[in-house]
C-alpha positions as a LaTeX table, in Angstrom:
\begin{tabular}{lrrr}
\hline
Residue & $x$ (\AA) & $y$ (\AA) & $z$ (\AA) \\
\hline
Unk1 & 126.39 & 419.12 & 38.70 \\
Unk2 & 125.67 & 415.29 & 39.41 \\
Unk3 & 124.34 & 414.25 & 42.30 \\
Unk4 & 124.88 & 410.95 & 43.12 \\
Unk5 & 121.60 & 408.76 & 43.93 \\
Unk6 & 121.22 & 405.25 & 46.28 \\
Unk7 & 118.36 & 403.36 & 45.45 \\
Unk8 & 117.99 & 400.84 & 47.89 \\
Unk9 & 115.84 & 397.77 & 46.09 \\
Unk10 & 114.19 & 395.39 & 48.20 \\
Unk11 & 113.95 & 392.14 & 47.20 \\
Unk12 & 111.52 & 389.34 & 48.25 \\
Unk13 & 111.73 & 385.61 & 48.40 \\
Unk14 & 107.84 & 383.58 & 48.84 \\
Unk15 & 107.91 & 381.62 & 51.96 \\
Unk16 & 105.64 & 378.80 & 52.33 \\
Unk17 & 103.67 & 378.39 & 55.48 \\
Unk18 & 102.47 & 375.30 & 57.04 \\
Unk19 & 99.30 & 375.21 & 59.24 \\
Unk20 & 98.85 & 372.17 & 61.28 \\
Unk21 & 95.31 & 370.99 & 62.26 \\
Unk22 & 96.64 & 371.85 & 66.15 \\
Unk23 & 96.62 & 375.52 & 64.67 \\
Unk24 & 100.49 & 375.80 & 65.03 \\
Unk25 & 102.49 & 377.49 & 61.62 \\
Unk26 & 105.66 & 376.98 & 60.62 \\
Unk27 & 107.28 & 378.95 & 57.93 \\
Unk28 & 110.39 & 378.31 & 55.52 \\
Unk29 & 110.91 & 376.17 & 52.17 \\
Unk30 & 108.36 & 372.89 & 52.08 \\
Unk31 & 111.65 & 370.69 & 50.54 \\
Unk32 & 109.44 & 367.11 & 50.26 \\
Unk33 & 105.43 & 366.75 & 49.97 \\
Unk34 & 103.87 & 363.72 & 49.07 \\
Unk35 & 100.70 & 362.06 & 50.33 \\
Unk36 & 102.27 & 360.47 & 53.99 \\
Unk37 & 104.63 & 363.21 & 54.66 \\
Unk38 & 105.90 & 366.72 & 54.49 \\
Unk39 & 109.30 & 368.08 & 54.90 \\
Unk40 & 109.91 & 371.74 & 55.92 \\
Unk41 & 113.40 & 373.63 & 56.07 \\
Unk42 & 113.55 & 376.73 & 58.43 \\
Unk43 & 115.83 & 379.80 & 57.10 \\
Unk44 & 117.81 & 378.85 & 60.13 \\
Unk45 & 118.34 & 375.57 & 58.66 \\
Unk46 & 116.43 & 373.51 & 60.28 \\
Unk47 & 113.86 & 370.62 & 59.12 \\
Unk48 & 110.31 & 369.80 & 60.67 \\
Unk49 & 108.66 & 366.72 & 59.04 \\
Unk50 & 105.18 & 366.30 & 59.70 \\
Unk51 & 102.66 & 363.52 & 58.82 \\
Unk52 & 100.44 & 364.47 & 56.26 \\
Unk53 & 97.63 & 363.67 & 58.43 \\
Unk54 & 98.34 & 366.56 & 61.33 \\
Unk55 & 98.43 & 369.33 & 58.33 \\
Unk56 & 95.76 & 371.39 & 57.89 \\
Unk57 & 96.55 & 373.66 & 54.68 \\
Unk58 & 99.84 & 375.05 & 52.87 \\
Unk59 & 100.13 & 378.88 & 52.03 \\
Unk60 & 102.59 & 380.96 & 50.66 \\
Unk61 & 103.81 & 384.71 & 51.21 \\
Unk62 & 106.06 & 387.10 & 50.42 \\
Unk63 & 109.03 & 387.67 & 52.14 \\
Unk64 & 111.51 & 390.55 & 52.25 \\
Unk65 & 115.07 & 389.77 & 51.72 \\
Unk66 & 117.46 & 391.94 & 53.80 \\
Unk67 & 120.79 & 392.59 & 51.77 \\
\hline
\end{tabular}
């Protein structure tokens, strides 16, 4: 007998986080970073820019990916 077997694999994607010095966090794909500005795109699409001067730090997680 063979038994058939799923295996569901997760996968992840990192997601970079930006923390602004107002202690608000934004989280998708930092597209642009230079010493003025920074330019953020949303998984929904959208972009935040934001004036280097207003960001506190960058991180960056992992993120599941659902198929």
């Amino acid at each position: 007998l063979i038994f058939p077997f799923v295996f569901a694999f997760s996968q992840e994607k990192l997601q970079d986080i930006v923390i602004l010095k107002n202690g608000e966090k934004y989280k998708g794909e930092i597209v642009l970073k230079n010493d003025e500005i920074l330019l953020l795109k949303t998984e929904d699409g959208k972009r935040f820019q934001f004036p280097m001067s207003n960001v506190e730090r960058t991180d960056r997680q992992m993120m599941k990916v659902d198929d």
